[in-house]
Each structure stands twice: as structure tokens, then as C-alpha cells.
Amino acid sequence: MMVRKQDIDELPKNAANYTALTPLWFLERAAKIHPTRKSIIHGSLHYTWHQTYQRCRRFASALSNHSISLGHTVAVIAPNIPALYEAHFGIPMAGAVLNPVNIRLNASTVAFLLGHCNASVVIVDQEFFSLAEEALKIWSDKTKTFKSPILIVIGDENCDPESLRYALSKGAIDYEDFLRSGDPEYDWKPPEDEWQSIALGYTSGTTASPKGVVLHHRGAYLMSLS
């Protein structure tokens, strides 16, 4: 009688033979190996790898405090600023999926994206708050079961302070206050499955509505190495 050899893919996963690939490990390693080296320089803002890691853990902790976890999507409408960098780590550290929104889109298209991904949280740079506000209005008008997402505004020192005050008066949470509510030592967990979604992007929608493109932790890890 012939005994079939068990294929390695059929073996149950355990700590001895499997670790989920995720780019989140890169940030943790940088904070451990180069804690005092500069990670971000953006105008007057200067952060070390240790500080960036702590801020991302605060981000994840604050999201978790608002019950944002696996199965939720967090949309970010912002240019290439430190908060967007932190979102690439803090959001998946909480188990959620990052949806970076193109700041050049019009409100109608942004509304479609937010509705399609059913964003639980919308984080927006102060400069683009009016865009987010209009998009949310369009989304709510088109959806009978609309549930207002948590709205967070990122302060921008280059913008009129009045626009930040306006955003806060509309119920938005200040981004830095949101981070301060989180734990800098938050014990985040890597995904159990490396095929778990880490980010959701969208096509340009030139000939039709934009199409969602999902990226998983394994893919993000391997692309970072290539």
C-alpha cells in the first residue's frame, strides 16, 4: 500500500512553521535598531523612528478605542504629509484597511469611494475639509442607511486657522488630540493571515465608476523588498 507524502501546504500553521508577512514589522525593526535617527522631516516637524513608532501605536490604539478593527475601512484624504505616513502603519496595526483618497478627485467621486468602501472613519487634511464635507453630504443623500463615519481633521500650519475651527465646530476630532487619546505602548498584533487586506485603492474611473483594488499584507511586504 502506497502512503502519500503530506504536502507542506497541507500542514497546519503554527509558530514553528509560519509567520505572516507584513510591512508593519519594518517600522517595529526601525524603531528598535535606529530609535534616535530621523524618520520624518516635514517643515517644522521632526520625528525619530522611536517617535514615529509610538505615534503609529497611539493611532492604532485610538482606533481600537472607537471599536475600529478587522472588517473596517479608514479613508484618508490628505497630501503626502506625516499623518498619511502614520496612517499606512497605524490603521493596519488596528486590523483595519487603509483607503487613501486622491485629493484631486471631485466631491461626487469621493462620495462614491467612501460609500463603496463603507468608510467607518474619514481622516481629512484641513485644506480639504470642504471637499470631504461635500462628499459626505452627497453620500448621505444617496444612501438611506447612511451612518455618519467618525470624522478626524489634520491641522495644517499653512492653512487659515479659521478653517480648522470650522471643521472642529462641525464635530470633527483634531488629529493630534485623537492620537493623544491612544496608548504609545499599544500591543498591536500582526495579521493571523498574511492574505488579510491592508489597503484599498481605486482606479481612475476614466470610462466608468472607479474599481476597488485590494492589497494584502503579504503583497505589501514583498513589494517593499523588491
PDB file of N, CA and C in Angstrom, residues 74-120:
ATOM      1  N   VAL A  74     -10.758  52.683   6.802  1.00  0.00           N
ATOM      2  CA  VAL A  74     -10.488  54.060   7.211  1.00  0.00           C
ATOM      3  C   VAL A  74      -9.991  54.825   5.986  1.00  0.00           C
ATOM      4  N   ALA A  75     -10.738  55.841   5.571  1.00  0.00           N
ATOM      5  CA  ALA A  75     -10.365  56.648   4.407  1.00  0.00           C
ATOM      6  C   ALA A  75      -9.555  57.859   4.855  1.00  0.00           C
ATOM      7  N   VAL A  76      -8.517  58.187   4.081  1.00  0.00           N
ATOM      8  CA  VAL A  76      -7.675  59.341   4.396  1.00  0.00           C
ATOM      9  C   VAL A  76      -7.608  60.243   3.169  1.00  0.00           C
ATOM     10  N   ILE A  77      -8.020  61.489   3.347  1.00  0.00           N
ATOM     11  CA  ILE A  77      -7.964  62.490   2.279  1.00  0.00           C
ATOM     12  C   ILE A  77      -6.900  63.501   2.678  1.00  0.00           C
ATOM     13  N   ALA A  78      -5.697  63.319   2.175  1.00  0.00           N
ATOM     14  CA  ALA A  78      -4.578  64.166   2.596  1.00  0.00           C
ATOM     15  C   ALA A  78      -3.445  64.069   1.585  1.00  0.00           C
ATOM     16  N   PRO A  79      -2.641  65.129   1.473  1.00  0.00           N
ATOM     17  CA  PRO A  79      -1.450  65.062   0.624  1.00  0.00           C
ATOM     18  C   PRO A  79      -0.366  64.236   1.316  1.00  0.00           C
ATOM     19  N   ASN A  80       0.825  64.256   0.760  1.00  0.00           N
ATOM     20  CA  ASN A  80       1.923  63.456   1.305  1.00  0.00           C
ATOM     21  C   ASN A  80       2.509  64.146   2.546  1.00  0.00           C
ATOM     22  N   ILE A  81       1.857  63.939   3.682  1.00  0.00           N
ATOM     23  CA  ILE A  81       2.246  64.564   4.944  1.00  0.00           C
ATOM     24  C   ILE A  81       2.490  63.464   5.984  1.00  0.00           C
ATOM     25  N   PRO A  82       3.118  63.802   7.131  1.00  0.00           N
ATOM     26  CA  PRO A  82       3.397  62.776   8.148  1.00  0.00           C
ATOM     27  C   PRO A  82       2.182  61.968   8.577  1.00  0.00           C
ATOM     28  N   ALA A  83       1.024  62.597   8.681  1.00  0.00           N
ATOM     29  CA  ALA A  83      -0.172  61.871   9.123  1.00  0.00           C
ATOM     30  C   ALA A  83      -0.540  60.753   8.154  1.00  0.00           C
ATOM     31  N   LEU A  84      -0.327  60.975   6.858  1.00  0.00           N
ATOM     32  CA  LEU A  84      -0.626  59.935   5.874  1.00  0.00           C
ATOM     33  C   LEU A  84       0.362  58.783   6.014  1.00  0.00           C
ATOM     34  N   TYR A  85       1.620  59.119   6.281  1.00  0.00           N
ATOM     35  CA  TYR A  85       2.619  58.074   6.536  1.00  0.00           C
ATOM     36  C   TYR A  85       2.215  57.248   7.753  1.00  0.00           C
ATOM     37  N   GLU A  86       1.810  57.925   8.810  1.00  0.00           N
ATOM     38  CA  GLU A  86       1.390  57.226  10.032  1.00  0.00           C
ATOM     39  C   GLU A  86       0.160  56.359   9.791  1.00  0.00           C
ATOM     40  N   ALA A  87      -0.698  56.807   8.885  1.00  0.00           N
ATOM     41  CA  ALA A  87      -1.908  56.034   8.572  1.00  0.00           C
ATOM     42  C   ALA A  87      -1.567  54.695   7.935  1.00  0.00           C
ATOM     43  N   HIS A  88      -0.482  54.652   7.154  1.00  0.00           N
ATOM     44  CA  HIS A  88      -0.084  53.410   6.494  1.00  0.00           C
ATOM     45  C   HIS A  88       0.313  52.330   7.499  1.00  0.00           C
ATOM     46  N   PHE A  89       0.667  52.724   8.701  1.00  0.00           N
ATOM     47  CA  PHE A  89       1.020  51.749   9.736  1.00  0.00           C
ATOM     48  C   PHE A  89      -0.050  51.661  10.821  1.00  0.00           C
ATOM     49  N   GLY A  90      -0.510  52.809  11.306  1.00  0.00           N
ATOM     50  CA  GLY A  90      -1.460  52.821  12.421  1.00  0.00           C
ATOM     51  C   GLY A  90      -2.773  52.134  12.113  1.00  0.00           C
ATOM     52  N   ILE A  91      -3.287  52.328  10.897  1.00  0.00           N
ATOM     53  CA  ILE A  91      -4.575  51.728  10.539  1.00  0.00           C
ATOM     54  C   ILE A  91      -4.489  50.206  10.474  1.00  0.00           C
ATOM     55  N   PRO A  92      -3.527  49.624   9.738  1.00  0.00           N
ATOM     56  CA  PRO A  92      -3.432  48.154   9.745  1.00  0.00           C
ATOM     57  C   PRO A  92      -3.004  47.574  11.087  1.00  0.00           C
ATOM     58  N   MET A  93      -2.311  48.355  11.924  1.00  0.00           N
ATOM     59  CA  MET A  93      -1.983  47.873  13.266  1.00  0.00           C
ATOM     60  C   MET A  93      -3.248  47.616  14.077  1.00  0.00           C
ATOM     61  N   ALA A  94      -4.307  48.348  13.746  1.00  0.00           N
ATOM     62  CA  ALA A  94      -5.593  48.149  14.423  1.00  0.00           C
ATOM     63  C   ALA A  94      -6.404  47.044  13.751  1.00  0.00           C
ATOM     64  N   GLY A  95      -5.884  46.521  12.636  1.00  0.00           N
ATOM     65  CA  GLY A  95      -6.578  45.459  11.911  1.00  0.00           C
ATOM     66  C   GLY A  95      -7.455  45.964  10.785  1.00  0.00           C
ATOM     67  N   ALA A  96      -7.565  47.291  10.656  1.00  0.00           N
ATOM     68  CA  ALA A  96      -8.439  47.883   9.642  1.00  0.00           C
ATOM     69  C   ALA A  96      -7.711  48.044   8.307  1.00  0.00           C
ATOM     70  N   VAL A  97      -8.447  48.520   7.310  1.00  0.00           N
ATOM     71  CA  VAL A  97      -7.915  48.688   5.955  1.00  0.00           C
ATOM     72  C   VAL A  97      -7.805  50.175   5.632  1.00  0.00           C
ATOM     73  N   LEU A  98      -6.666  50.573   5.081  1.00  0.00           N
ATOM     74  CA  LEU A  98      -6.439  51.962   4.688  1.00  0.00           C
ATOM     75  C   LEU A  98      -6.979  52.212   3.282  1.00  0.00           C
ATOM     76  N   ASN A  99      -7.744  53.286   3.126  1.00  0.00           N
ATOM     77  CA  ASN A  99      -8.199  53.729   1.806  1.00  0.00           C
ATOM     78  C   ASN A  99      -7.685  55.148   1.570  1.00  0.00           C
ATOM     79  N   PRO A 100      -6.518  55.294   0.913  1.00  0.00           N
ATOM     80  CA  PRO A 100      -6.002  56.632   0.621  1.00  0.00           C
ATOM     81  C   PRO A 100      -6.751  57.228  -0.568  1.00  0.00           C
ATOM     82  N   VAL A 101      -7.351  58.382  -0.368  1.00  0.00           N
ATOM     83  CA  VAL A 101      -8.186  59.004  -1.398  1.00  0.00           C
ATOM     84  C   VAL A 101      -7.392  60.078  -2.139  1.00  0.00           C
ATOM     85  N   ASN A 102      -7.465  60.046  -3.442  1.00  0.00           N
ATOM     86  CA  ASN A 102      -6.799  61.032  -4.291  1.00  0.00           C
ATOM     87  C   ASN A 102      -7.384  62.418  -4.020  1.00  0.00           C
ATOM     88  N   ILE A 103      -6.540  63.361  -3.622  1.00  0.00           N
ATOM     89  CA  ILE A 103      -7.015  64.699  -3.257  1.00  0.00           C
ATOM     90  C   ILE A 103      -7.458  65.517  -4.469  1.00  0.00           C
ATOM     91  N   ARG A 104      -7.186  65.022  -5.677  1.00  0.00           N
ATOM     92  CA  ARG A 104      -7.560  65.757  -6.893  1.00  0.00           C
ATOM     93  C   ARG A 104      -8.940  65.364  -7.424  1.00  0.00           C
ATOM     94  N   LEU A 105      -9.587  64.416  -6.757  1.00  0.00           N
ATOM     95  CA  LEU A 105     -10.913  63.987  -7.195  1.00  0.00           C
ATOM     96  C   LEU A 105     -11.971  65.009  -6.795  1.00  0.00           C
ATOM     97  N   ASN A 106     -13.077  65.028  -7.534  1.00  0.00           N
ATOM     98  CA  ASN A 106     -14.172  65.917  -7.151  1.00  0.00           C
ATOM     99  C   ASN A 106     -15.029  65.262  -6.074  1.00  0.00           C
ATOM    100  N   ALA A 107     -15.920  66.040  -5.493  1.00  0.00           N
ATOM    101  CA  ALA A 107     -16.710  65.566  -4.350  1.00  0.00           C
ATOM    102  C   ALA A 107     -17.593  64.376  -4.711  1.00  0.00           C
ATOM    103  N   SER A 108     -18.136  64.382  -5.920  1.00  0.00           N
ATOM    104  CA  SER A 108     -19.013  63.290  -6.340  1.00  0.00           C
ATOM    105  C   SER A 108     -18.263  61.961  -6.384  1.00  0.00           C
ATOM    106  N   THR A 109     -17.038  61.995  -6.912  1.00  0.00           N
ATOM    107  CA  THR A 109     -16.236  60.769  -6.988  1.00  0.00           C
ATOM    108  C   THR A 109     -15.794  60.324  -5.602  1.00  0.00           C
ATOM    109  N   VAL A 110     -15.396  61.280  -4.769  1.00  0.00           N
ATOM    110  CA  VAL A 110     -15.005  60.944  -3.398  1.00  0.00           C
ATOM    111  C   VAL A 110     -16.183  60.319  -2.658  1.00  0.00           C
ATOM    112  N   ALA A 111     -17.371  60.854  -2.883  1.00  0.00           N
ATOM    113  CA  ALA A 111     -18.574  60.300  -2.249  1.00  0.00           C
ATOM    114  C   ALA A 111     -18.787  58.855  -2.672  1.00  0.00           C
ATOM    115  N   PHE A 112     -18.563  58.577  -3.959  1.00  0.00           N
ATOM    116  CA  PHE A 112     -18.707  57.203  -4.452  1.00  0.00           C
ATOM    117  C   PHE A 112     -17.716  56.276  -3.750  1.00  0.00           C
ATOM    118  N   LEU A 113     -16.457  56.719  -3.627  1.00  0.00           N
ATOM    119  CA  LEU A 113     -15.430  55.885  -2.991  1.00  0.00           C
ATOM    120  C   LEU A 113     -15.773  55.614  -1.530  1.00  0.00           C
ATOM    121  N   LEU A 114     -16.167  56.655  -0.809  1.00  0.00           N
ATOM    122  CA  LEU A 114     -16.489  56.492   0.610  1.00  0.00           C
ATOM    123  C   LEU A 114     -17.664  55.544   0.798  1.00  0.00           C
ATOM    124  N   GLY A 115     -18.642  55.655  -0.090  1.00  0.00           N
ATOM    125  CA  GLY A 115     -19.799  54.774   0.006  1.00  0.00           C
ATOM    126  C   GLY A 115     -19.474  53.354  -0.397  1.00  0.00           C
ATOM    127  N   HIS A 116     -18.663  53.209  -1.448  1.00  0.00           N
ATOM    128  CA  HIS A 116     -18.317  51.877  -1.943  1.00  0.00           C
ATOM    129  C   HIS A 116     -17.521  51.085  -0.919  1.00  0.00           C
ATOM    130  N   CYS A 117     -16.569  51.758  -0.244  1.00  0.00           N
ATOM    131  CA  CYS A 117     -15.758  51.063   0.767  1.00  0.00           C
ATOM    132  C   CYS A 117     -16.414  51.105   2.142  1.00  0.00           C
ATOM    133  N   ASN A 118     -17.540  51.838   2.245  1.00  0.00           N
ATOM    134  CA  ASN A 118     -18.274  51.968   3.507  1.00  0.00           C
ATOM    135  C   ASN A 118     -17.335  52.413   4.631  1.00  0.00           C
ATOM    136  N   ALA A 119     -16.694  53.538   4.417  1.00  0.00           N
ATOM    137  CA  ALA A 119     -15.702  54.048   5.367  1.00  0.00           C
ATOM    138  C   ALA A 119     -16.298  54.269   6.751  1.00  0.00           C
ATOM    139  N   SER A 120     -15.655  53.685   7.756  1.00  0.00           N
ATOM    140  CA  SER A 120     -16.086  53.866   9.141  1.00  0.00           C
ATOM    141  C   SER A 120     -15.479  55.116   9.756  1.00  0.00           C
TER     142      SER A 120
END
